[in-house]
Amino acid sequence: AQSVSQHNHHVILSEAASLELGCNYSYGGTVNLFWYVQYPGQHLQLLLKYFSGDPLVKGIKGFEAEFIKSKFSFNLRKPSVQWSDTAEYFCAVNAQGRDDKIIFGKGTRLHILP
Amino acid sequence: DADVTQTPRNRITKTGKRIMLECSQTKGHDRMYWYRQDPGLGLRLIYYSFDVKDINKGEISDGYSVSRQAQAKFSLSLESAIPNQTALYFCATSDNRGPQPQHFGDGTRLSIL
């Protein structure tokens, strides 16, 4: 079965710092990949998704993620974070053609210092 | 009005009680999901439904049941609540263009004493 690992449980950065949150998945076949964000007290929102094509995916709010198949990774990046990016970020994977379930990682809590 | 509405928003109850969490949506989506969120564990899928006649177990369906009363309504029941079911529960919907849940409700915070 597919699984997702987010190695950074809690990240603290200052404003304007660059961000990279790690996400690795385990599944030998073709995957769909997602990043969601949950701002404090709010529900989850889809940040970006990868189905196929260009492995560099751009999402909302200046976020991007790169799919590296050889590393089974889909890391989330932002060149310059803002205080408003404080939130919890979840990576998720779906095994293409296997079923329609999405498996979420355990999340990374990002705290941006003003 | 919210696209996905969950009721109640908060609930405290005792062990052994039957509880129903309601979810309704105005998106017109066929697919609906129930997740629970626990600190440090992320979201785990309880049940999902791709249309009114389709119900599927997720990762952690034991102790839960669901009912898809209509396209717009998907309820989650805990037949006999236990303390380790204390969690934040989210309902979500999606259209048929991909497997990912697209719209989440605001969540129901459930505490079982």
XYZ file of N, CA and C in Angstrom:
681
model
N 0.842 -1.190 0.000
C 0.000 0.000 0.000
C 0.886 1.252 0.000
N 0.329 2.310 -0.559
C 1.130 3.521 -0.608
C 1.178 4.179 0.758
N 2.251 4.932 1.003
C 2.377 5.685 2.237
C 3.129 6.969 1.936
N 3.033 7.906 2.865
C 3.647 9.215 2.700
C 4.409 9.577 3.963
N 5.609 10.092 3.796
C 6.414 10.536 4.933
C 6.744 12.007 4.806
N 6.460 12.724 5.863
C 6.901 14.107 5.952
C 7.875 14.173 7.118
N 9.133 14.403 6.812
C 10.159 14.236 7.828
C 10.236 15.403 8.789
N 9.819 16.573 8.359
C 9.874 17.742 9.219
C 8.529 17.891 9.904
N 8.509 17.713 11.219
C 7.242 17.820 11.925
C 6.921 19.268 12.273
N 7.976 20.028 12.554
C 7.774 21.414 12.963
C 8.938 22.226 12.405
N 8.618 23.257 11.649
C 9.633 24.122 11.047
C 9.374 25.554 11.473
N 10.438 26.209 11.888
C 10.330 27.622 12.272
C 11.272 28.426 11.393
N 10.748 29.459 10.747
C 11.538 30.312 9.865
C 11.216 31.772 10.125
N 12.126 32.617 9.727
C 11.855 34.053 9.756
C 11.265 34.481 8.428
N 10.529 35.572 8.457
C 9.978 36.104 7.202
C 11.097 36.327 6.192
N 10.783 36.104 4.940
C 11.677 36.260 3.795
C 12.644 35.086 3.619
N 12.657 34.161 4.555
C 13.499 32.975 4.386
C 12.908 32.084 3.297
N 13.754 31.237 2.729
C 13.268 30.281 1.734
C 12.790 29.021 2.457
N 11.802 28.381 1.857
C 11.163 27.231 2.475
C 11.298 26.011 1.585
N 11.603 24.887 2.191
C 11.455 23.603 1.512
C 10.974 22.590 2.516
N 9.825 22.010 2.259
C 9.252 20.961 3.112
C 9.341 19.639 2.368
N 9.884 18.647 3.057
C 10.103 17.373 2.410
C 8.881 16.467 2.418
N 8.734 15.718 1.341
C 7.672 14.728 1.232
C 8.205 13.571 0.413
N 8.158 12.383 0.965
C 8.522 11.174 0.245
C 7.361 10.186 0.307
N 7.205 9.455 -0.754
C 6.117 8.473 -0.785
C 6.702 7.114 -1.129
N 5.947 6.100 -0.780
C 6.361 4.756 -1.153
C 5.235 4.128 -1.955
N 5.530 3.921 -3.202
C 4.640 3.196 -4.113
C 5.392 3.045 -5.414
N 5.403 1.840 -5.955
C 6.215 1.580 -7.130
C 5.614 2.000 -8.445
N 4.333 2.287 -8.452
C 3.651 2.628 -9.690
C 3.508 4.124 -9.887
N 2.620 4.479 -10.779
C 2.372 5.883 -11.088
C 1.492 6.517 -10.014
N 1.847 7.731 -9.658
C 1.131 8.384 -8.556
C 0.614 9.764 -8.949
N -0.396 10.182 -8.242
C -0.830 11.576 -8.223
C -0.396 12.134 -6.880
N 0.071 13.368 -6.862
C 0.625 13.941 -5.632
C -0.002 15.292 -5.338
N -0.127 15.595 -4.060
C -0.846 16.804 -3.646
C -0.174 17.439 -2.433
N -0.320 18.723 -2.333
C -0.025 19.447 -1.102
C -1.270 20.227 -0.693
N -1.604 20.094 0.599
C -2.706 20.851 1.190
C -2.154 21.738 2.297
N -2.876 22.816 2.565
C -2.505 23.709 3.656
C -3.710 23.883 4.584
N -3.427 23.962 5.864
C -4.480 24.201 6.855
C -4.043 25.374 7.720
N -4.642 26.542 7.498
C -4.347 27.704 8.317
C -5.011 27.535 9.681
N -4.467 28.184 10.701
C -4.989 27.997 12.065
C -6.499 28.185 12.129
N -7.167 27.189 12.664
C -8.612 27.262 12.843
C -9.429 27.083 11.590
N -8.788 26.736 10.484
C -9.522 26.602 9.224
C -9.450 25.171 8.694
N -10.212 24.935 7.637
C -10.170 23.614 7.020
C -9.043 23.543 5.996
N -8.820 22.365 5.472
C -7.758 22.172 4.498
C -8.109 22.802 3.162
N -7.072 23.278 2.494
C -7.225 23.814 1.137
C -6.152 23.174 0.267
N -6.504 22.901 -0.976
C -5.551 22.328 -1.908
C -4.594 23.417 -2.390
N -3.299 23.189 -2.195
C -2.273 24.141 -2.636
C -1.864 23.882 -4.075
N -1.573 22.630 -4.367
C -1.176 22.272 -5.717
C -1.272 20.760 -5.880
N -1.214 20.333 -7.148
C -1.337 18.910 -7.438
C -0.485 18.570 -8.645
N -0.052 17.321 -8.667
C 0.688 16.811 -9.805
C 0.006 15.536 -10.277
N -0.331 15.505 -11.575
C -0.880 14.297 -12.169
C 0.095 13.724 -13.195
N 0.625 14.564 -14.063
C 1.560 14.126 -15.097
C 2.153 15.379 -15.735
N 3.128 15.173 -16.635
C 3.687 16.310 -17.359
C 4.845 16.945 -16.615
N 4.931 18.253 -16.730
C 6.035 19.007 -16.122
C 6.139 18.678 -14.636
N 7.299 18.173 -14.202
C 7.409 17.790 -12.793
C 7.477 18.976 -11.836
N 7.647 20.165 -12.354
C 7.635 21.352 -11.500
C 6.233 21.958 -11.565
N 5.572 21.916 -10.442
C 4.174 22.337 -10.395
C 4.058 23.635 -9.604
N 3.345 24.566 -10.155
C 3.126 25.829 -9.436
C 1.714 25.863 -8.884
N 1.637 26.313 -7.610
C 0.339 26.379 -6.980
C -0.031 27.784 -6.590
N -0.967 27.860 -5.666
C -1.419 29.178 -5.228
C -0.438 29.778 -4.236
N -0.526 31.083 -4.053
C 0.231 31.810 -3.028
C 1.742 31.668 -3.176
N 2.218 31.476 -4.385
C 3.651 31.449 -4.636
C 4.345 30.135 -4.318
N 3.586 29.122 -3.984
C 4.175 27.814 -3.696
C 4.417 27.026 -4.979
N 5.416 26.179 -4.937
C 5.663 25.247 -6.021
C 6.171 23.941 -5.433
N 6.099 22.886 -6.214
C 6.599 21.593 -5.765
C 7.212 20.890 -6.960
N 8.237 20.101 -6.682
C 8.917 19.366 -7.736
C 8.816 17.879 -7.491
N 8.333 17.183 -8.487
C 8.231 15.726 -8.445
C 9.540 15.150 -8.981
N 10.242 14.403 -8.149
C 11.453 13.714 -8.578
C 11.181 12.228 -8.435
N 10.905 11.613 -9.560
C 10.471 10.219 -9.551
C 11.538 9.296 -8.979
N 12.791 9.556 -9.322
C 13.872 8.675 -8.878
C 14.059 8.724 -7.365
N 13.620 9.797 -6.758
C 13.746 9.943 -5.307
C 12.417 9.734 -4.585
N 11.380 9.437 -5.321
C 10.038 9.280 -4.740
C 9.702 10.503 -3.879
N 10.018 11.672 -4.398
C 9.830 12.873 -3.581
C 8.959 13.904 -4.283
N 8.349 14.737 -3.473
C 7.488 15.814 -3.969
C 7.590 16.957 -2.958
N 8.730 17.607 -2.937
C 8.996 18.636 -1.934
C 8.321 19.950 -2.287
N 7.850 20.612 -1.271
C 7.173 21.900 -1.425
C 8.167 23.028 -1.185
N 8.103 24.063 -2.025
C 9.056 25.164 -1.895
C 8.341 26.508 -2.022
N 8.978 27.493 -1.385
C 8.576 28.882 -1.585
C 9.817 29.724 -1.378
N 10.138 30.615 -2.300
C 11.398 31.345 -2.210
C 11.476 32.308 -1.021
N 10.337 32.877 -0.655
C 10.358 33.890 0.406
C 9.032 33.820 1.176
N 9.104 33.322 2.388
C 7.861 33.100 3.149
C 7.406 34.382 3.847
N 6.110 34.383 4.135
C 5.508 35.506 4.853
C 4.895 34.991 6.149
N 4.661 35.899 7.070
C 4.052 35.525 8.346
C 2.721 34.794 8.113
N 2.008 35.188 7.080
C 0.706 34.581 6.790
C 0.808 33.144 6.281
N 2.017 32.674 6.030
C 2.191 31.273 5.622
C 2.216 30.329 6.821
N 2.160 30.872 8.010
C 2.067 30.036 9.206
C 0.846 29.142 9.106
N 1.082 27.843 9.129
C 0.006 26.882 8.895
C 0.578 25.475 9.030
N -0.301 24.503 8.855
C 0.155 23.113 8.787
C 0.009 22.655 7.337
N 1.025 21.958 6.858
C 1.074 21.549 5.464
C 1.078 20.027 5.383
N 0.227 19.523 4.501
C 0.085 18.079 4.354
C 0.385 17.672 2.916
N 1.242 16.687 2.783
C 1.488 16.051 1.510
C 0.551 14.848 1.395
N 0.125 14.526 0.184
C -0.789 13.390 0.011
C -0.500 12.694 -1.311
N -0.783 11.409 -1.358
C -0.501 10.613 -2.548
C -1.697 9.739 -2.896
N -1.872 9.546 -4.174
C -2.888 8.629 -4.680
C -2.215 7.718 -5.693
N -2.469 6.411 -5.575
C -1.908 5.455 -6.521
C -2.778 5.429 -7.759
N -2.237 5.924 -8.859
C -3.017 6.036 -10.096
C -3.514 4.679 -10.565
N -4.784 4.616 -10.854
C -5.346 3.403 -11.423
C -5.600 2.300 -10.424
N -5.159 2.521 -9.197
C -5.340 1.450 -8.207
C -6.653 1.641 -7.479
N -6.810 2.805 -6.903
C -8.076 3.169 -6.291
C -8.122 4.691 -6.217
N -9.165 5.167 -5.692
C -9.321 6.615 -5.648
C -9.101 7.172 -4.257
N -8.392 6.441 -3.429
C -8.123 6.934 -2.083
C -6.860 7.773 -2.094
N -6.885 8.778 -1.266
C -5.694 9.597 -1.061
C -5.179 9.347 0.340
N -3.881 9.132 0.445
C -3.252 8.925 1.748
C -2.494 10.201 2.100
N -2.761 10.715 3.297
C -2.117 11.945 3.751
C -0.895 11.634 4.602
N 0.094 12.516 4.524
C 1.188 12.492 5.473
C 0.728 13.054 6.806
N 1.627 12.998 7.790
C 1.249 13.412 9.132
C 1.296 14.926 9.323
N 1.789 15.624 8.339
C 1.765 17.079 8.386
C 3.060 17.690 8.898
N 3.318 18.903 8.442
C 4.433 19.712 8.944
C 3.870 21.036 9.410
N 4.128 21.326 10.658
C 3.629 22.593 11.205
C 4.689 23.662 10.952
N 4.345 24.686 10.193
C 5.259 25.769 9.840
C 4.911 27.012 10.631
N 5.919 27.550 11.287
C 5.718 28.769 12.070
C 6.671 29.825 11.536
N 6.113 30.942 11.073
C 6.923 32.029 10.525
C 6.997 33.158 11.550
N 8.210 33.512 11.889
C 8.431 34.596 12.845
C 8.408 35.939 12.123
N 7.661 36.900 12.665
C 7.567 38.202 11.977
C 8.868 38.991 12.058
N -22.809 31.470 2.136
C -22.971 30.170 2.781
C -21.808 29.261 2.390
N -21.405 28.412 3.326
C -20.312 27.497 3.078
C -20.735 26.451 2.059
N -19.744 25.988 1.268
C -20.019 24.945 0.287
C -20.249 23.602 0.967
N -19.486 23.363 2.038
C -19.600 22.111 2.777
C -19.884 22.466 4.242
N -20.992 22.023 4.742
C -21.432 22.385 6.087
C -21.473 21.160 6.975
N -20.810 21.266 8.102
C -20.806 20.161 9.059
C -21.541 20.581 10.323
N -22.340 19.663 10.839
C -22.991 19.891 12.123
C -22.905 18.644 12.976
N -22.728 18.784 14.299
C -22.419 20.029 14.992
C -20.974 20.454 14.770
N -20.585 21.619 15.206
C -19.192 22.052 15.116
C -18.388 21.514 16.288
N -19.038 21.365 17.404
C -18.392 20.819 18.603
C -19.372 19.898 19.312
N -18.820 18.829 19.887
C -19.691 17.904 20.616
C -18.870 17.228 21.695
N -19.415 17.229 22.895
C -18.817 16.484 24.003
C -19.846 15.456 24.429
N -19.423 14.207 24.542
C -20.364 13.170 24.918
C -19.653 12.093 25.735
N -20.423 11.126 26.185
C -19.869 10.098 27.067
C -19.631 8.800 26.319
N -18.752 8.014 26.839
C -18.480 6.683 26.293
C -19.763 5.877 26.199
N -19.928 5.200 25.062
C -21.079 4.335 24.877
C -22.251 4.994 24.168
N -22.222 6.294 24.049
C -23.317 7.001 23.377
C -23.210 6.855 21.861
N -24.378 6.921 21.215
C -24.405 6.936 19.755
C -24.378 8.381 19.295
N -23.555 8.632 18.311
C -23.371 10.008 17.829
C -23.481 10.016 16.317
N -24.104 11.063 15.795
C -24.153 11.225 14.352
C -23.605 12.600 13.984
N -22.699 12.603 13.048
C -22.166 13.847 12.497
C -22.737 14.016 11.090
N -23.221 15.209 10.835
C -23.876 15.459 9.555
C -22.992 16.289 8.630
N -23.137 16.035 7.355
C -22.415 16.818 6.358
C -23.345 17.059 5.180
N -23.421 18.306 4.762
C -24.196 18.628 3.567
C -23.381 19.559 2.679
N -23.606 19.444 1.374
C -22.815 20.237 0.433
C -23.704 20.841 -0.648
N -23.258 21.975 -1.124
C -23.991 22.674 -2.186
C -23.185 22.703 -3.479
N -22.113 21.930 -3.537
C -21.254 21.935 -4.713
C -21.820 21.098 -5.852
N -22.733 20.217 -5.546
C -23.230 19.313 -6.572
C -22.241 18.203 -6.903
N -21.299 17.966 -6.003
C -20.301 16.926 -6.238
C -20.853 15.549 -5.913
N -20.388 14.583 -6.705
C -20.800 13.197 -6.450
C -20.023 12.571 -5.297
N -18.763 12.954 -5.140
C -17.884 12.266 -4.204
C -17.859 12.984 -2.857
N -17.989 12.183 -1.810
C -17.910 12.731 -0.453
C -17.059 11.831 0.416
N -16.420 12.444 1.413
C -15.427 11.746 2.243
C -15.602 12.152 3.703
N -15.240 11.228 4.582
C -15.093 11.542 6.001
C -13.676 11.204 6.429
N -13.021 12.195 7.051
C -11.671 12.028 7.582
C -11.691 12.357 9.076
N -10.736 11.797 9.796
C -10.466 12.272 11.140
C -9.033 12.780 11.198
N -8.849 13.834 11.969
C -7.527 14.421 12.133
C -7.127 14.337 13.582
N -5.960 13.765 13.827
C -5.402 13.669 15.165
C -4.043 14.343 15.152
N -3.686 15.035 16.206
C -2.387 15.723 16.249
C -1.246 14.762 15.957
N -0.393 15.141 15.022
C 0.764 14.321 14.695
C 0.480 13.126 13.812
N -0.796 12.919 13.463
C -1.138 11.767 12.625
C -1.707 12.177 11.278
N -1.912 13.460 11.072
C -2.477 13.913 9.801
C -3.936 13.534 9.673
N -4.383 13.397 8.441
C -5.762 13.002 8.165
C -5.811 11.538 7.763
N -6.784 10.860 8.313
C -6.985 9.461 7.938
C -8.416 9.278 7.452
N -8.539 8.548 6.357
C -9.825 8.377 5.700
C -10.657 7.331 6.435
N -11.887 7.684 6.751
C -12.784 6.764 7.456
C -13.671 6.030 6.456
N -14.420 6.786 5.688
C -15.290 6.244 4.645
C -15.337 7.251 3.495
N -15.689 6.718 2.310
C -15.918 7.597 1.188
C -17.020 7.039 0.304
N -17.617 7.935 -0.457
C -18.768 7.577 -1.276
C -18.655 8.300 -2.607
N -18.759 7.553 -3.699
C -18.642 8.177 -5.014
C -19.993 8.497 -5.639
N -21.047 7.936 -5.110
C -22.391 8.390 -5.443
C -23.343 7.800 -4.411
N -24.600 8.059 -4.558
C -25.562 7.711 -3.519
C -25.576 6.213 -3.221
N -25.300 5.393 -4.210
C -25.358 3.947 -3.991
C -23.988 3.331 -3.739
N -22.996 4.156 -3.567
C -21.628 3.662 -3.433
C -21.037 4.103 -2.100
N -20.655 3.133 -1.265
C -20.034 3.406 0.028
C -18.793 2.529 0.131
N -17.677 3.121 0.544
C -16.429 2.373 0.637
C -15.734 2.651 1.959
N -15.117 1.614 2.496
C -14.336 1.790 3.719
C -13.008 2.452 3.395
N -12.563 3.260 4.346
C -11.260 3.879 4.224
C -10.245 3.138 5.068
N -9.259 3.905 5.557
C -8.185 3.292 6.335
C -8.628 2.816 7.712
N -9.581 3.549 8.312
C -9.901 3.314 9.731
C -11.411 3.302 9.938
N -12.100 2.388 9.308
C -13.566 2.381 9.346
C -14.145 1.678 10.583
N -13.344 0.892 11.284
C -13.872 0.153 12.441
C -14.428 1.120 13.482
N -15.646 0.828 13.948
C -16.276 1.668 14.958
C -17.102 2.799 14.382
N -17.129 2.902 13.046
C -17.872 3.949 12.365
C -18.813 3.329 11.327
N -19.854 4.068 11.009
C -20.702 3.718 9.875
C -21.135 5.013 9.198
N -21.578 4.914 7.957
C -21.990 6.103 7.217
C -23.298 5.836 6.497
N -23.910 6.941 6.107
C -25.122 6.870 5.301
C -25.091 8.009 4.294
N -25.324 7.656 3.024
C -25.397 8.691 1.981
C -26.873 8.838 1.628
N -27.508 9.773 2.278
C -28.962 9.900 2.165
C -29.383 10.525 0.834
N -28.494 11.311 0.285
C -28.765 12.004 -0.970
C -27.417 12.451 -1.506
N -27.389 12.963 -2.724
C -26.116 13.414 -3.270
C -25.482 14.458 -2.351
N -26.315 15.267 -1.744
C -25.792 16.382 -0.962
C -25.516 16.049 0.492
N -25.854 14.858 0.943
C -25.767 14.566 2.379
C -25.031 13.264 2.638
N -24.121 13.331 3.587
C -23.297 12.170 3.936
C -23.052 12.240 5.434
N -23.641 11.324 6.178
C -23.523 11.390 7.631
C -22.629 10.275 8.151
N -21.966 10.555 9.246
C -21.052 9.620 9.903
C -21.610 9.299 11.278
N -21.663 8.016 11.617
C -22.176 7.599 12.924
C -21.119 6.843 13.704
N -21.109 7.109 14.999
C -20.334 6.316 15.937
C -21.380 5.582 16.768
N -21.470 4.286 16.585
C -22.558 3.526 17.207
C -22.432 3.489 18.723
N -21.215 3.346 19.197
C -20.958 3.316 20.634
C -19.608 3.988 20.851
N -19.650 5.263 21.124
C -18.426 6.059 21.143
C -17.456 5.609 22.235
N -16.171 5.685 21.897
C -15.117 5.384 22.865
C -14.116 6.536 22.888
N -13.379 6.700 23.996
C -12.496 7.873 24.117
C -11.483 8.040 22.993
N -10.982 6.928 22.421
C -9.974 7.127 21.364
C -10.575 7.561 20.031
N -11.862 7.806 20.015
C -12.486 8.428 18.858
C -12.563 9.951 19.014
N -12.018 10.438 20.091
C -11.883 11.883 20.267
C -10.941 12.410 19.192
N -11.429 13.334 18.376
C -10.649 13.828 17.234
C -11.401 14.979 16.584
N -10.762 15.528 15.573
C -11.396 16.525 14.708
C -11.814 15.804 13.430
N -13.081 15.897 13.092
C -13.608 15.174 11.939
C -13.922 16.151 10.812
N -13.475 15.781 9.622
C -13.727 16.607 8.448
C -14.503 15.831 7.399
N -15.462 16.521 6.818
C -16.153 16.043 5.631
C -15.552 16.777 4.435
N -15.490 16.110 3.302
C -14.956 16.746 2.094
C -15.704 16.243 0.875
N -15.621 17.013 -0.191
C -16.259 16.617 -1.448
C -15.289 16.787 -2.604
N -15.584 16.106 -3.691
C -14.842 16.348 -4.922
C -15.714 16.003 -6.111
N -15.353 16.589 -7.266
C -16.034 16.204 -8.490
C -15.322 14.975 -9.064
N -15.626 14.632 -10.279
C -15.090 13.385 -10.821
C -13.808 13.582 -11.621
N -13.188 14.764 -11.459
C -12.017 15.031 -12.288
C -10.714 14.590 -11.654
N -10.783 13.986 -10.517
C -9.557 13.534 -9.879
C -9.883 12.909 -8.542
N -8.912 12.206 -7.958
C -9.200 11.497 -6.707
C -9.146 12.382 -5.479
N -8.684 13.604 -5.619
C -8.424 14.374 -4.418
C -9.670 15.071 -3.906
N -9.850 15.095 -2.581
C -10.912 15.925 -2.018
C -10.595 17.398 -2.268
N -11.595 18.136 -2.670
C -11.359 19.506 -3.113
C -11.895 20.543 -2.141
N -13.005 20.232 -1.506
C -13.647 21.188 -0.624
C -13.906 20.521 0.716
N -13.379 21.139 1.744
C -13.531 20.602 3.083
C -14.517 21.445 3.877
N -15.210 20.771 4.793
C -16.000 21.496 5.771
C -15.097 22.065 6.857
N -15.702 22.788 7.787
C -14.929 23.432 8.848
C -14.580 22.489 9.993
N -15.094 21.284 9.944
C -14.715 20.296 10.948
C -15.677 20.214 12.115
N -15.709 19.040 12.721
C -16.461 18.819 13.962
C -15.472 18.339 15.006
N -15.373 19.089 16.091
C -14.480 18.678 17.173
C -15.276 17.817 18.131
N -14.911 16.559 18.223
C -15.643 15.580 19.023
C -14.795 15.117 20.192
N -15.369 15.207 21.367
C -14.684 14.743 22.580
C -15.525 13.673 23.246
N -14.915 12.527 23.491
C -15.607 11.409 24.141
C -15.010 11.251 25.536
N -15.850 11.416 26.523
C -15.349 11.353 27.900
C -15.474 9.939 28.483
